[in-house]
Short mmCIF file of C-alpha atoms and ligand atoms in Angstrom, two decimals:
data_model
loop_
_atom_site.label_atom_id
_atom_site.label_comp_id
_atom_site.label_asym_id
_atom_site.label_seq_id
_atom_site.Cartn_x
_atom_site.Cartn_y
_atom_site.Cartn_z
CA MET A 1 -12.91 22.89 -95.29
CA SER A 2 -10.24 25.60 -95.01
CA ASP A 3 -7.03 25.11 -93.01
CA LEU A 4 -8.40 27.52 -90.43
CA GLU A 5 -11.61 25.47 -89.99
CA ASP A 6 -9.50 22.28 -89.76
CA PHE A 7 -7.44 23.86 -87.03
CA ASP A 8 -10.60 25.05 -85.22
CA HIS A 9 -11.99 21.51 -85.35
CA VAL A 10 -8.81 19.94 -83.96
CA PHE A 11 -8.66 22.64 -81.32
CA ASP A 12 -12.28 21.88 -80.26
CA VAL A 13 -11.49 18.16 -80.00
CA VAL A 14 -8.38 18.82 -77.88
CA VAL A 15 -10.28 21.19 -75.56
CA TYR A 16 -13.14 18.70 -75.26
CA ALA A 17 -10.76 15.79 -74.54
CA TYR A 18 -8.91 17.87 -71.98
CA PHE A 19 -12.21 18.78 -70.29
CA LEU A 20 -13.28 15.13 -70.33
CA GLY A 21 -9.96 13.96 -68.91
CA THR A 22 -9.79 16.52 -66.11
CA TRP A 23 -13.35 17.36 -65.15
CA THR A 24 -13.09 15.70 -61.73
CA HIS A 25 -9.50 16.78 -61.12
CA ASP A 26 -10.40 19.99 -59.30
CA HIS A 27 -12.30 18.08 -56.62
CA PHE A 28 -9.66 18.70 -53.94
CA SER A 29 -8.48 22.17 -55.00
CA LYS A 30 -12.10 23.40 -54.84
CA ARG A 31 -12.18 22.24 -51.22
CA ASN A 32 -8.73 23.55 -50.32
CA ILE A 33 -7.42 20.04 -49.69
CA PRO A 34 -3.78 19.41 -50.66
CA SER A 35 -3.48 16.90 -53.47
CA LEU A 36 -0.97 15.15 -55.69
CA LYS A 37 -0.27 16.23 -59.25
CA SER A 38 -2.63 14.77 -61.80
CA VAL A 39 -2.65 14.35 -65.57
CA PRO A 40 -5.70 14.09 -67.83
CA PHE A 41 -7.48 10.71 -67.64
CA PHE A 42 -4.74 9.02 -65.58
CA GLY A 43 -5.05 11.30 -62.56
CA SER A 44 -2.17 10.58 -60.17
CA MET A 45 -1.62 7.07 -61.58
CA ALA A 46 0.61 8.06 -64.52
CA PRO A 47 3.91 6.92 -62.91
CA ILE A 48 2.46 3.41 -62.51
CA ILE A 49 0.63 3.26 -65.83
CA PHE A 50 3.70 4.47 -67.75
CA ARG A 51 6.01 2.24 -65.71
CA GLN A 52 8.09 5.12 -64.39
CA LYS A 53 7.91 3.87 -60.80
CA SER A 54 7.65 0.56 -58.99
CA TYR A 55 4.50 0.17 -56.91
CA PRO A 56 6.23 0.70 -53.50
CA ASP A 57 8.11 3.76 -54.82
CA PHE A 58 4.83 5.11 -56.14
CA ILE A 59 3.28 4.72 -52.67
CA LEU A 60 6.34 6.31 -51.02
CA ASP A 61 6.21 9.30 -53.38
CA MET A 62 2.49 9.62 -52.72
CA TYR A 63 3.16 9.73 -48.98
CA ASN A 64 6.08 12.15 -49.29
CA GLY A 65 4.18 14.31 -51.76
CA LEU A 66 1.68 15.14 -49.00
CA LYS A 67 4.33 15.82 -46.33
CA GLY A 68 3.24 18.35 -43.72
CA HIS A 69 -0.44 17.38 -44.06
CA LYS A 70 -2.48 14.92 -42.05
CA TYR A 71 -4.21 13.77 -45.18
CA GLY A 72 -4.56 14.76 -48.79
CA GLY A 73 -6.02 13.72 -52.08
CA MET A 74 -5.02 11.87 -55.20
CA TYR A 75 -6.88 10.80 -58.32
CA GLY A 76 -7.21 7.13 -59.21
CA PHE A 77 -7.73 7.96 -62.89
CA MET A 78 -10.83 10.18 -62.59
CA SER A 79 -11.87 9.23 -59.04
CA PRO A 80 -10.83 11.30 -56.04
CA ILE A 81 -9.17 9.17 -53.33
CA ILE A 82 -8.25 10.33 -49.83
CA VAL A 83 -4.73 9.45 -48.68
CA LEU A 84 -4.21 9.30 -44.91
CA ARG A 85 -0.79 10.19 -43.46
CA ASP A 86 -1.62 10.85 -39.85
CA PRO A 87 -1.48 7.82 -37.49
CA GLU A 88 -4.42 9.18 -35.45
CA LEU A 89 -6.61 9.43 -38.54
CA ILE A 90 -5.55 5.92 -39.58
CA LYS A 91 -6.63 4.68 -36.17
CA MET A 92 -10.02 6.44 -36.52
CA VAL A 93 -10.73 4.95 -39.91
CA THR A 94 -9.43 1.42 -39.37
CA VAL A 95 -10.39 0.88 -35.73
CA LYS A 96 -12.46 3.47 -33.85
CA ASP A 97 -14.91 4.35 -36.59
CA PHE A 98 -14.44 1.13 -38.50
CA GLU A 99 -18.22 0.68 -38.93
CA ASN A 100 -18.09 3.58 -41.40
CA PHE A 101 -15.30 1.90 -43.37
CA LEU A 102 -16.17 -1.75 -43.33
CA ASP A 103 -15.31 -2.56 -46.93
CA ARG A 104 -12.60 -2.32 -49.47
CA ARG A 105 -13.23 -2.04 -53.20
CA SER A 106 -13.97 -5.42 -54.61
CA LEU A 107 -11.94 -6.52 -57.62
CA PHE A 108 -14.34 -9.32 -58.44
CA THR A 109 -18.10 -9.28 -58.59
CA GLU A 110 -19.93 -12.27 -57.15
CA ASP A 111 -21.83 -12.97 -60.34
CA ILE A 112 -18.87 -12.76 -62.71
CA GLU A 113 -16.23 -14.53 -60.61
CA PRO A 114 -18.14 -16.24 -57.77
CA LEU A 115 -15.12 -18.16 -56.49
CA PHE A 116 -13.30 -14.87 -55.90
CA GLY A 117 -16.18 -12.44 -55.40
CA ARG A 118 -17.47 -14.54 -52.50
CA GLY A 119 -14.09 -14.86 -50.78
CA LEU A 120 -13.47 -13.02 -47.51
CA PHE A 121 -11.20 -10.43 -49.14
CA SER A 122 -13.92 -9.27 -51.51
CA LEU A 123 -17.03 -9.74 -49.36
CA GLN A 124 -18.79 -6.60 -48.19
CA GLY A 125 -20.92 -5.40 -45.29
CA GLN A 126 -22.96 -7.89 -43.31
CA LYS A 127 -21.87 -10.85 -45.45
CA TRP A 128 -18.24 -10.06 -44.65
CA LYS A 129 -18.99 -9.76 -40.91
CA HIS A 130 -20.67 -13.15 -40.88
CA MET A 131 -17.93 -14.89 -42.77
CA ARG A 132 -15.09 -13.23 -40.84
CA SER A 133 -16.52 -14.25 -37.48
CA THR A 134 -17.06 -17.80 -38.76
CA LEU A 135 -13.50 -18.12 -40.05
CA SER A 136 -11.55 -16.27 -37.35
CA PRO A 137 -11.41 -19.28 -34.97
CA ALA A 138 -9.55 -21.18 -37.71
CA PHE A 139 -6.51 -19.02 -36.92
CA THR A 140 -6.24 -19.28 -33.13
CA SER A 141 -2.96 -20.44 -31.55
CA SER A 142 -4.34 -23.91 -30.93
CA LYS A 143 -5.29 -24.28 -34.60
CA MET A 144 -1.87 -22.93 -35.61
CA LYS A 145 -0.28 -25.52 -33.38
CA ASN A 146 -2.29 -28.28 -35.04
CA MET A 147 -1.30 -27.11 -38.50
CA PHE A 148 2.36 -26.72 -37.52
CA VAL A 149 3.06 -30.39 -38.23
CA LEU A 150 1.70 -30.17 -41.77
CA VAL A 151 3.71 -27.03 -42.51
CA SER A 152 6.86 -28.46 -40.99
CA GLU A 153 6.62 -31.44 -43.38
CA CYS A 154 6.86 -28.93 -46.23
CA GLY A 155 9.87 -27.34 -44.50
CA VAL A 156 11.59 -30.73 -44.50
CA GLN A 157 10.79 -31.17 -48.22
CA LEU A 158 12.29 -27.73 -48.87
CA SER A 159 15.56 -28.29 -47.04
CA ASP A 160 15.94 -31.84 -48.45
CA PHE A 161 15.43 -30.44 -51.92
CA LEU A 162 18.14 -27.83 -51.36
CA HIS A 163 20.48 -30.50 -50.03
CA GLN A 164 19.86 -32.57 -53.16
CA CYS A 165 20.50 -29.52 -55.35
CA LEU A 166 23.87 -28.91 -53.75
CA ASN A 167 24.95 -32.52 -53.90
CA ASP A 168 23.43 -33.97 -57.05
CA ASN A 169 25.50 -32.94 -60.05
CA THR A 170 22.87 -34.23 -62.43
CA MET A 171 20.36 -31.54 -61.42
CA LYS A 172 20.14 -28.58 -63.73
CA ILE A 173 21.13 -25.21 -62.32
CA GLN A 174 17.71 -23.71 -63.12
CA ASP A 175 16.11 -26.32 -60.87
CA CYS A 176 18.36 -25.27 -58.02
CA LYS A 177 18.53 -21.51 -58.12
CA ILE A 178 17.42 -19.79 -54.92
CA GLU A 179 14.83 -17.71 -56.65
CA LYS A 180 11.24 -16.68 -56.15
CA ASP A 181 9.97 -19.80 -57.87
CA LEU A 182 11.53 -21.99 -55.16
CA PHE A 183 9.63 -20.17 -52.42
CA THR A 184 6.44 -20.03 -54.48
CA ARG A 185 6.56 -23.82 -54.67
CA TYR A 186 7.07 -24.09 -50.91
CA ALA A 187 4.18 -21.62 -50.25
CA ASN A 188 2.04 -23.57 -52.72
CA ASP A 189 2.67 -26.86 -50.92
CA VAL A 190 2.02 -25.34 -47.50
CA ILE A 191 -1.28 -23.78 -48.42
CA ALA A 192 -2.33 -26.79 -50.50
CA THR A 193 -1.89 -29.08 -47.52
CA THR A 194 -3.29 -26.72 -44.86
CA ALA A 195 -6.08 -24.92 -46.74
CA LEU A 196 -7.18 -27.53 -49.23
CA GLY A 197 -6.02 -30.76 -47.65
CA ILE A 198 -3.94 -31.74 -50.65
CA GLY A 199 -0.43 -33.01 -50.12
CA CYS A 200 1.94 -32.19 -52.98
CA ASP A 201 5.68 -31.77 -53.42
CA SER A 202 6.00 -29.09 -56.07
CA LEU A 203 9.75 -29.01 -55.64
CA LYS A 204 10.16 -32.62 -56.72
CA ASN A 205 7.25 -32.57 -59.16
CA PRO A 206 7.39 -29.10 -60.68
CA GLN A 207 4.81 -29.90 -63.35
CA ASN A 208 2.05 -31.09 -61.01
CA GLU A 209 -1.33 -29.90 -62.26
CA PHE A 210 -2.28 -28.27 -59.00
CA TYR A 211 0.75 -25.96 -58.94
CA ILE A 212 0.56 -25.11 -62.63
CA THR A 213 -3.17 -24.25 -62.48
CA GLY A 214 -2.70 -22.20 -59.30
CA LYS A 215 0.17 -20.25 -60.82
CA LYS A 216 -1.78 -19.57 -64.00
CA MET A 217 -4.72 -18.37 -61.99
CA THR A 218 -2.52 -16.07 -59.87
CA SER A 219 -1.15 -14.36 -62.95
CA PHE A 220 -4.67 -13.92 -64.30
CA LEU A 221 -5.71 -12.41 -60.98
CA GLN A 222 -2.94 -9.89 -61.20
CA ILE A 223 -4.12 -8.53 -64.53
CA SER A 224 -7.80 -8.85 -63.76
CA LYS A 225 -9.48 -5.57 -62.99
CA LYS A 226 -13.05 -4.87 -62.17
CA ILE A 227 -13.13 -2.05 -64.70
CA LEU A 228 -12.86 -4.66 -67.42
CA ASN A 229 -15.80 -6.47 -65.87
CA ILE A 230 -15.10 -9.56 -67.87
CA LYS A 231 -14.51 -13.09 -66.84
CA LEU A 232 -10.76 -13.71 -66.86
CA ILE A 233 -10.65 -16.99 -64.96
CA SER A 234 -11.55 -19.68 -67.45
CA ASP A 235 -14.36 -22.10 -66.60
CA LYS A 236 -11.79 -24.90 -66.86
CA MET A 237 -9.64 -23.38 -64.10
CA SER A 238 -12.63 -22.65 -61.85
CA SER A 239 -14.06 -26.12 -62.26
CA PHE A 240 -10.63 -27.67 -61.57
CA PHE A 241 -10.56 -26.04 -58.13
CA ARG A 242 -14.29 -26.42 -57.54
CA SER A 243 -14.27 -30.18 -58.07
CA LEU A 244 -10.96 -30.60 -56.23
CA ILE A 245 -12.38 -28.99 -53.08
CA LEU A 246 -15.81 -30.62 -53.32
CA ASP A 247 -14.27 -34.06 -53.88
CA THR A 248 -11.97 -33.60 -50.88
CA MET A 249 -14.93 -32.62 -48.71
CA ASN A 250 -17.08 -35.48 -49.92
CA ILE A 251 -14.34 -38.09 -49.42
CA ARG A 252 -13.66 -36.81 -45.92
CA GLU A 253 -17.31 -36.85 -45.03
CA SER A 254 -17.95 -40.32 -46.38
CA LYS A 255 -14.78 -41.81 -44.84
CA ASP A 256 -14.87 -39.76 -41.65
CA ILE A 257 -11.34 -38.48 -42.25
CA VAL A 258 -10.13 -35.85 -39.77
CA ARG A 259 -7.05 -33.79 -40.62
CA PRO A 260 -5.93 -30.65 -38.71
CA ASP A 261 -6.36 -28.27 -41.63
CA MET A 262 -8.51 -25.35 -42.74
CA ILE A 263 -10.80 -27.41 -44.93
CA HIS A 264 -11.68 -29.53 -41.91
CA PHE A 265 -12.46 -26.35 -39.98
CA ILE A 266 -14.60 -25.01 -42.81
CA MET A 267 -16.46 -28.34 -43.01
CA GLU A 268 -17.01 -28.39 -39.26
CA HIS A 269 -18.37 -24.86 -39.14
CA CYS A 270 -20.21 -24.60 -42.39
CA ASN A 271 -20.86 -28.18 -43.40
CA ILE A 272 -21.54 -28.41 -47.08
CA ASN A 273 -24.91 -30.11 -46.53
CA ARG A 274 -26.07 -28.81 -43.17
CA CYS A 275 -24.69 -25.31 -43.32
CA LEU A 276 -25.10 -23.04 -40.31
CA GLN A 277 -25.97 -20.31 -42.79
CA PRO A 278 -28.77 -21.77 -44.89
CA GLU A 279 -28.29 -19.11 -47.55
CA TRP A 280 -24.67 -20.13 -48.15
CA GLU A 281 -24.16 -22.11 -51.31
CA ASP A 282 -21.31 -24.50 -52.19
CA ASP A 283 -19.45 -21.66 -53.88
CA ASP A 284 -19.50 -19.53 -50.70
CA ILE A 285 -17.65 -22.28 -48.91
CA ILE A 286 -15.30 -23.28 -51.72
CA ALA A 287 -14.45 -19.59 -52.17
CA GLN A 288 -13.01 -19.38 -48.63
CA ALA A 289 -10.64 -22.32 -49.07
CA LEU A 290 -9.55 -20.95 -52.42
CA GLN A 291 -9.16 -17.46 -50.95
CA PHE A 292 -6.68 -18.72 -48.37
CA TYR A 293 -4.79 -20.47 -51.12
CA PHE A 294 -4.39 -17.33 -53.23
CA ALA A 295 -3.88 -14.91 -50.33
CA GLY A 296 -1.01 -16.98 -48.98
CA PHE A 297 0.74 -17.91 -52.21
CA GLU A 298 2.37 -14.75 -53.50
CA THR A 299 2.67 -12.81 -50.22
CA VAL A 300 4.60 -15.48 -48.33
CA SER A 301 6.95 -16.30 -51.20
CA THR A 302 7.64 -12.57 -51.62
CA LEU A 303 8.46 -12.25 -47.91
CA LEU A 304 10.76 -15.30 -48.10
CA CYS A 305 12.60 -13.74 -51.05
CA PHE A 306 13.10 -10.45 -49.23
CA VAL A 307 14.25 -12.00 -45.96
CA SER A 308 16.68 -14.40 -47.66
CA ASN A 309 18.15 -11.53 -49.61
CA GLN A 310 18.64 -9.47 -46.44
CA LEU A 311 20.27 -12.40 -44.65
CA ALA A 312 22.75 -12.90 -47.48
CA VAL A 313 23.52 -9.19 -47.66
CA TYR A 314 23.89 -8.86 -43.86
CA PRO A 315 25.94 -11.96 -42.89
CA ASP A 316 26.27 -10.77 -39.26
CA VAL A 317 22.47 -10.86 -38.93
CA GLN A 318 22.41 -14.30 -40.55
CA THR A 319 25.09 -15.63 -38.18
CA ARG A 320 23.25 -14.31 -35.13
CA LEU A 321 20.03 -15.87 -36.34
CA GLN A 322 21.75 -19.21 -36.98
CA GLN A 323 23.17 -19.11 -33.45
CA GLU A 324 19.68 -18.61 -32.07
CA ILE A 325 18.33 -21.46 -34.20
CA ASP A 326 21.20 -23.80 -33.24
CA GLN A 327 20.82 -23.06 -29.56
CA THR A 328 17.04 -23.49 -29.57
CA LEU A 329 17.29 -26.78 -31.45
CA GLN A 330 19.96 -28.01 -29.06
CA GLU A 331 17.64 -27.27 -26.15
CA ASN A 332 14.87 -29.20 -27.96
CA GLU A 333 16.87 -32.34 -28.78
CA GLY A 334 17.09 -31.20 -32.38
CA LYS A 335 13.31 -31.08 -32.84
CA ILE A 336 11.67 -28.18 -34.65
CA THR A 337 8.48 -27.71 -32.62
CA TYR A 338 5.79 -25.05 -32.52
CA GLU A 339 7.02 -23.81 -29.12
CA ALA A 340 10.66 -23.79 -30.23
CA VAL A 341 9.93 -21.72 -33.35
CA ASN A 342 7.80 -19.27 -31.39
CA SER A 343 10.45 -18.82 -28.73
CA MET A 344 12.98 -17.43 -31.22
CA LYS A 345 12.97 -13.69 -30.60
CA TYR A 346 15.67 -12.71 -33.04
CA LEU A 347 13.89 -14.59 -35.82
CA ASP A 348 10.80 -12.54 -35.10
CA MET A 349 12.83 -9.31 -35.10
CA VAL A 350 14.42 -10.14 -38.46
CA LEU A 351 11.03 -10.84 -40.02
CA SER A 352 9.44 -7.72 -38.53
CA GLU A 353 12.22 -5.56 -39.93
CA THR A 354 11.99 -7.23 -43.34
CA LEU A 355 8.23 -6.58 -43.35
CA ARG A 356 8.88 -2.95 -42.44
CA MET A 357 11.32 -2.38 -45.28
CA HIS A 358 9.66 -4.57 -47.88
CA SER A 359 6.03 -5.00 -47.03
CA PRO A 360 4.42 -7.32 -49.62
CA ALA A 361 1.33 -5.07 -49.32
CA ALA A 362 2.63 -1.51 -49.88
CA ALA A 363 -0.80 0.06 -49.28
CA ILE A 364 -4.22 -0.90 -47.98
CA GLU A 365 -7.58 0.68 -48.64
CA ARG A 366 -11.00 1.17 -47.13
CA LYS A 367 -14.31 2.10 -48.73
CA CYS A 368 -16.69 4.42 -46.92
CA VAL A 369 -20.07 2.81 -46.22
CA LYS A 370 -21.61 5.55 -44.02
CA THR A 371 -21.10 9.30 -44.35
CA TYR A 372 -18.18 10.41 -42.19
CA THR A 373 -16.35 13.67 -41.57
CA LEU A 374 -12.63 13.37 -40.88
CA PRO A 375 -12.15 14.86 -37.41
CA THR A 376 -9.39 17.26 -38.40
CA GLU A 377 -8.66 20.54 -40.13
CA PRO A 378 -9.51 21.02 -42.93
CA ALA A 379 -12.64 18.92 -42.40
CA TYR A 380 -13.59 16.62 -45.25
CA THR A 381 -16.75 14.60 -45.56
CA LEU A 382 -16.61 11.16 -47.12
CA HIS A 383 -19.73 9.60 -48.62
CA PRO A 384 -20.61 5.94 -49.23
CA GLY A 385 -18.46 4.61 -52.03
CA ASP A 386 -15.56 7.04 -51.42
CA VAL A 387 -12.18 5.37 -51.12
CA ILE A 388 -9.37 5.88 -48.62
CA CYS A 389 -5.80 4.78 -49.25
CA ILE A 390 -3.38 4.07 -46.40
CA PRO A 391 0.20 4.22 -47.72
CA VAL A 392 1.75 1.51 -45.51
CA HIS A 393 5.13 1.64 -47.25
CA GLY A 394 5.31 5.44 -46.80
CA LEU A 395 4.81 5.19 -43.04
CA HIS A 396 7.29 2.31 -42.80
CA ARG A 397 9.97 4.46 -44.46
CA ASP A 398 9.24 7.72 -42.66
CA PRO A 399 12.36 8.91 -40.72
CA GLU A 400 10.04 10.55 -38.20
CA TYR A 401 8.91 7.09 -37.07
CA PHE A 402 11.88 4.90 -38.04
CA GLN A 403 15.28 6.49 -37.75
CA ASP A 404 17.49 5.83 -40.76
CA PRO A 405 14.55 4.07 -42.46
CA ASP A 406 16.49 2.59 -45.39
CA LYS A 407 18.79 0.70 -43.02
CA PHE A 408 18.02 -2.96 -42.26
CA TYR A 409 18.18 -2.95 -38.48
CA PRO A 410 16.29 -5.79 -36.70
CA GLU A 411 17.10 -4.21 -33.29
CA ARG A 412 14.20 -1.80 -33.87
CA PHE A 413 11.97 -4.71 -32.90
CA SER A 414 13.84 -5.88 -29.78
CA ASP A 415 11.79 -6.15 -26.58
CA GLU A 416 13.42 -2.96 -25.42
CA ASN A 417 12.80 -0.93 -28.59
CA LYS A 418 9.56 -2.21 -30.08
CA ASN A 419 7.38 -0.42 -27.54
CA LYS A 420 8.88 2.86 -28.67
CA ILE A 421 7.37 2.45 -32.15
CA LYS A 422 4.50 4.91 -32.51
CA SER A 423 1.12 3.19 -32.81
CA PHE A 424 -0.41 3.03 -36.27
CA THR A 425 2.87 3.58 -38.09
CA TYR A 426 3.68 -0.12 -38.62
CA PHE A 427 1.15 -2.50 -40.14
CA PRO A 428 2.44 -4.99 -42.71
CA PHE A 429 -0.73 -7.05 -42.16
CA GLY A 430 -3.14 -4.11 -42.25
CA SER A 431 -5.03 -2.62 -39.37
CA GLY A 432 -8.21 -3.14 -37.33
CA PRO A 433 -10.95 -5.76 -37.68
CA ARG A 434 -10.37 -6.05 -41.43
CA ASN A 435 -6.67 -6.82 -41.11
CA CYS A 436 -5.05 -9.98 -42.52
CA ILE A 437 -6.81 -13.00 -41.06
CA GLY A 438 -3.82 -15.19 -41.95
CA ASN A 439 -1.07 -13.10 -40.33
CA ARG A 440 -0.07 -15.60 -37.63
CA PHE A 441 -0.20 -18.39 -40.14
CA ALA A 442 1.98 -16.43 -42.59
CA LEU A 443 4.59 -15.74 -39.92
CA MET A 444 4.57 -19.35 -38.75
CA GLU A 445 5.01 -20.62 -42.30
CA THR A 446 7.86 -18.21 -43.02
CA LYS A 447 9.62 -19.01 -39.75
CA ILE A 448 9.36 -22.74 -40.36
CA ALA A 449 10.98 -22.38 -43.79
CA LEU A 450 13.79 -20.25 -42.39
CA VAL A 451 14.51 -22.56 -39.45
CA HIS A 452 14.65 -25.59 -41.75
CA ILE A 453 16.92 -23.83 -44.23
CA LEU A 454 19.23 -21.94 -41.87
CA SER A 455 19.86 -24.90 -39.59
CA ARG A 456 21.51 -26.63 -42.56
CA PHE A 457 22.57 -23.89 -44.98
CA SER A 458 23.70 -20.27 -45.29
CA PHE A 459 22.53 -17.82 -47.93
CA LEU A 460 25.30 -16.14 -49.93
CA VAL A 461 25.51 -13.12 -52.17
CA VAL A 462 26.36 -14.09 -55.76
CA SER A 463 27.10 -11.87 -58.74
CA ARG A 464 23.43 -11.77 -59.79
CA THR A 465 22.05 -10.98 -56.32
CA PRO A 466 20.15 -7.68 -56.53
CA ILE A 467 21.72 -5.18 -54.09
CA PRO A 468 19.86 -3.07 -53.19
CA ILE A 469 16.54 -4.66 -54.07
CA GLN A 470 14.89 -2.77 -56.93
CA ILE A 471 11.27 -3.76 -57.35
CA THR A 472 10.10 -4.06 -60.93
CA LYS A 473 8.30 -1.17 -62.58
CA LYS A 474 6.33 -3.64 -64.68
CA GLY A 475 3.03 -3.90 -62.86
CA ALA A 476 2.08 -4.17 -59.19
CA ASN A 477 4.02 -7.41 -58.70
CA MET A 478 6.64 -7.30 -55.92
CA THR A 479 9.33 -8.98 -58.00
CA VAL A 480 12.76 -7.91 -59.14
CA ASP A 481 13.66 -7.69 -62.83
CA GLY A 482 16.18 -10.44 -63.50
CA GLY A 483 15.23 -12.33 -60.33
CA PHE A 484 16.16 -12.58 -56.65
CA TRP A 485 19.29 -14.68 -57.16
CA LEU A 486 21.12 -16.05 -54.13
CA GLY A 487 23.83 -18.58 -53.46
CA LEU A 488 23.64 -21.32 -50.85
CA GLU A 489 26.26 -23.26 -48.95
CA GLU A 490 25.87 -26.22 -46.63
CA ARG A 491 26.89 -25.50 -43.05
CA SER A 492 29.58 -27.63 -41.54
C1 LIG B 501 3.51 -12.38 -45.55
C2 LIG B 501 2.30 -12.78 -45.85
C3 LIG B 501 1.07 -11.92 -45.86
C4 LIG B 501 0.96 -10.55 -45.87
C5 LIG B 501 2.05 -9.51 -45.84
C6 LIG B 501 -0.47 -10.27 -45.89
C7 LIG B 501 -0.99 -8.98 -45.87
C8 LIG B 501 -2.34 -8.70 -45.91
C9 LIG B 501 -2.89 -7.38 -45.90
C10 LIG B 501 -2.09 -6.09 -45.83
C11 LIG B 501 -4.24 -7.50 -45.96
C12 LIG B 501 -5.24 -6.35 -45.98
C13 LIG B 501 -5.49 -5.93 -44.55
C14 LIG B 501 -6.24 -4.64 -44.38
O1 LIG B 501 -6.91 -4.20 -45.31
O2 LIG B 501 -6.15 -4.06 -43.27
C15 LIG B 501 -4.56 -8.91 -45.99
C16 LIG B 501 -5.84 -9.43 -46.02
C17 LIG B 501 -6.11 -10.78 -46.04
N1 LIG B 501 -5.20 -11.82 -45.96
FE1 LIG B 501 -3.20 -11.64 -45.81
N2 LIG B 501 -1.16 -11.45 -45.90
C18 LIG B 501 -0.27 -12.49 -45.87
C19 LIG B 501 -0.55 -13.83 -45.85
C20 LIG B 501 -1.82 -14.37 -45.78
C21 LIG B 501 -2.12 -15.79 -45.63
C22 LIG B 501 -1.09 -16.89 -45.49
C23 LIG B 501 -3.48 -15.91 -45.65
C24 LIG B 501 -4.36 -17.14 -45.50
C25 LIG B 501 -4.04 -18.23 -44.98
C26 LIG B 501 -4.03 -14.57 -45.81
C27 LIG B 501 -5.37 -14.28 -45.90
C28 LIG B 501 -5.89 -13.01 -46.01
C29 LIG B 501 -7.31 -12.74 -46.14
C30 LIG B 501 -8.43 -13.78 -46.25
C31 LIG B 501 -7.46 -11.34 -46.14
C32 LIG B 501 -8.77 -10.57 -46.21
C33 LIG B 501 -9.26 -10.33 -44.77
C34 LIG B 501 -10.60 -9.64 -44.69
O3 LIG B 501 -10.95 -8.86 -45.57
O4 LIG B 501 -11.29 -9.89 -43.69
N3 LIG B 501 -3.00 -13.68 -45.88
N4 LIG B 501 -3.38 -9.63 -45.96
#
């Protein structure tokens, strides 16, 4: 073959590859819809794939890249995805016309990973509706109140552990650092006791099998993608959780044990033997308990890291919060009760502002299940299977809705100011009937940890504390390279 033929051949291959990698990428331009830049094969995802941006920055750039438009398009590799910017459109999709957008894409298929595919997060259509309405009563205020005691026990374990760290010279510094791992252990213990009925103290016993298996599984979940369509959770891990939950249920049933936790609720409403839904199998029920465990593990520990960091960096906010805690405890004879924690307004404001600036879920999505035309100009018709992305982090940092958006300012959420926040611009727990089912629980759990810690200690900035917080560019994890280091001092 001559050099010229060689060149022709290479040229053909390049043209063919380019065509293959871009053939869907004119979807929006053909329809006159504004869209984000795309590159062959990766679409608009290149900054994430090539680790140029952290996940929240990627979402913020996506939002800002479509400024001036109510919605626009991006490409998730080769698939066109609609990005909504306009609060009215977000309301339409997530609330008013929710029936057309009932689902989100499922990361796990029921047959490949039944324990995850059958969980509430992944369930679709009618099955989701059934399960959601069965589980919703598990999160009412009276159920929260019942679970408060169990969570508060974990709060005591956490603050006692920190006290021991500060006072026991024999403990190694890595056991004591105020880092994500500390809060992951607390979140693990809380959800283990409330969702699965298993009491453990992962702070004192860091190597307990339950924590180690859960952590391993969480990291597998983060790399698992449906596109791979392979089983990433080993049978050993699945059967560990399967038998743990089944054994707990069987022991409770045989010994008539009643405990105010989610597993009791699940047993009451969908008893393993006499299920209200005859078509539900053991795995459908186990999947829900496990789902709560995994949904509450990473998100809550991430929120605790962010809020502790902000309190150390803004000592005036921390002092005001400690004053509120001290005063409330004084009025309650030193007892940390459900009512006392819920009465703390400043605590709620601090958490709301932390969730605005550093939402553990930077974006949410919906999948179209019935053809729908966006009621705006230019009109765009979505078909079943089409995906919508709602860039939560972009709205939370938009100066049009939150003045000086990069400033940590809990006053935005005072009684006086919070009503001024435009509807559908703030949703750290998602929006509409498919929002986070555990949101009250998550807030209660976070508040309990903070009240237990701040009544005895203060967070301090140390040389390794990340200021400002820079989320890692390595993957979609909301962590900081090098860690969320903080100091701690006992209050006098
Ligand atoms: C700070 C902590 C948490 C944050 C920021 C958070 C955030 C979210 C978000 C944004 C969604 C998607 C909502 C949507 O698409 O509109 C979600 C869904 C969900 N969350 Fe949470 N979550 C947290 C803690 C929890 C906890 C503690 C639990 C369980 C006890 C939980 C259980 C769930 C479940 C089961 C879903 C799926 C709901 C459904 O599809 O019906 N989450 N969460």
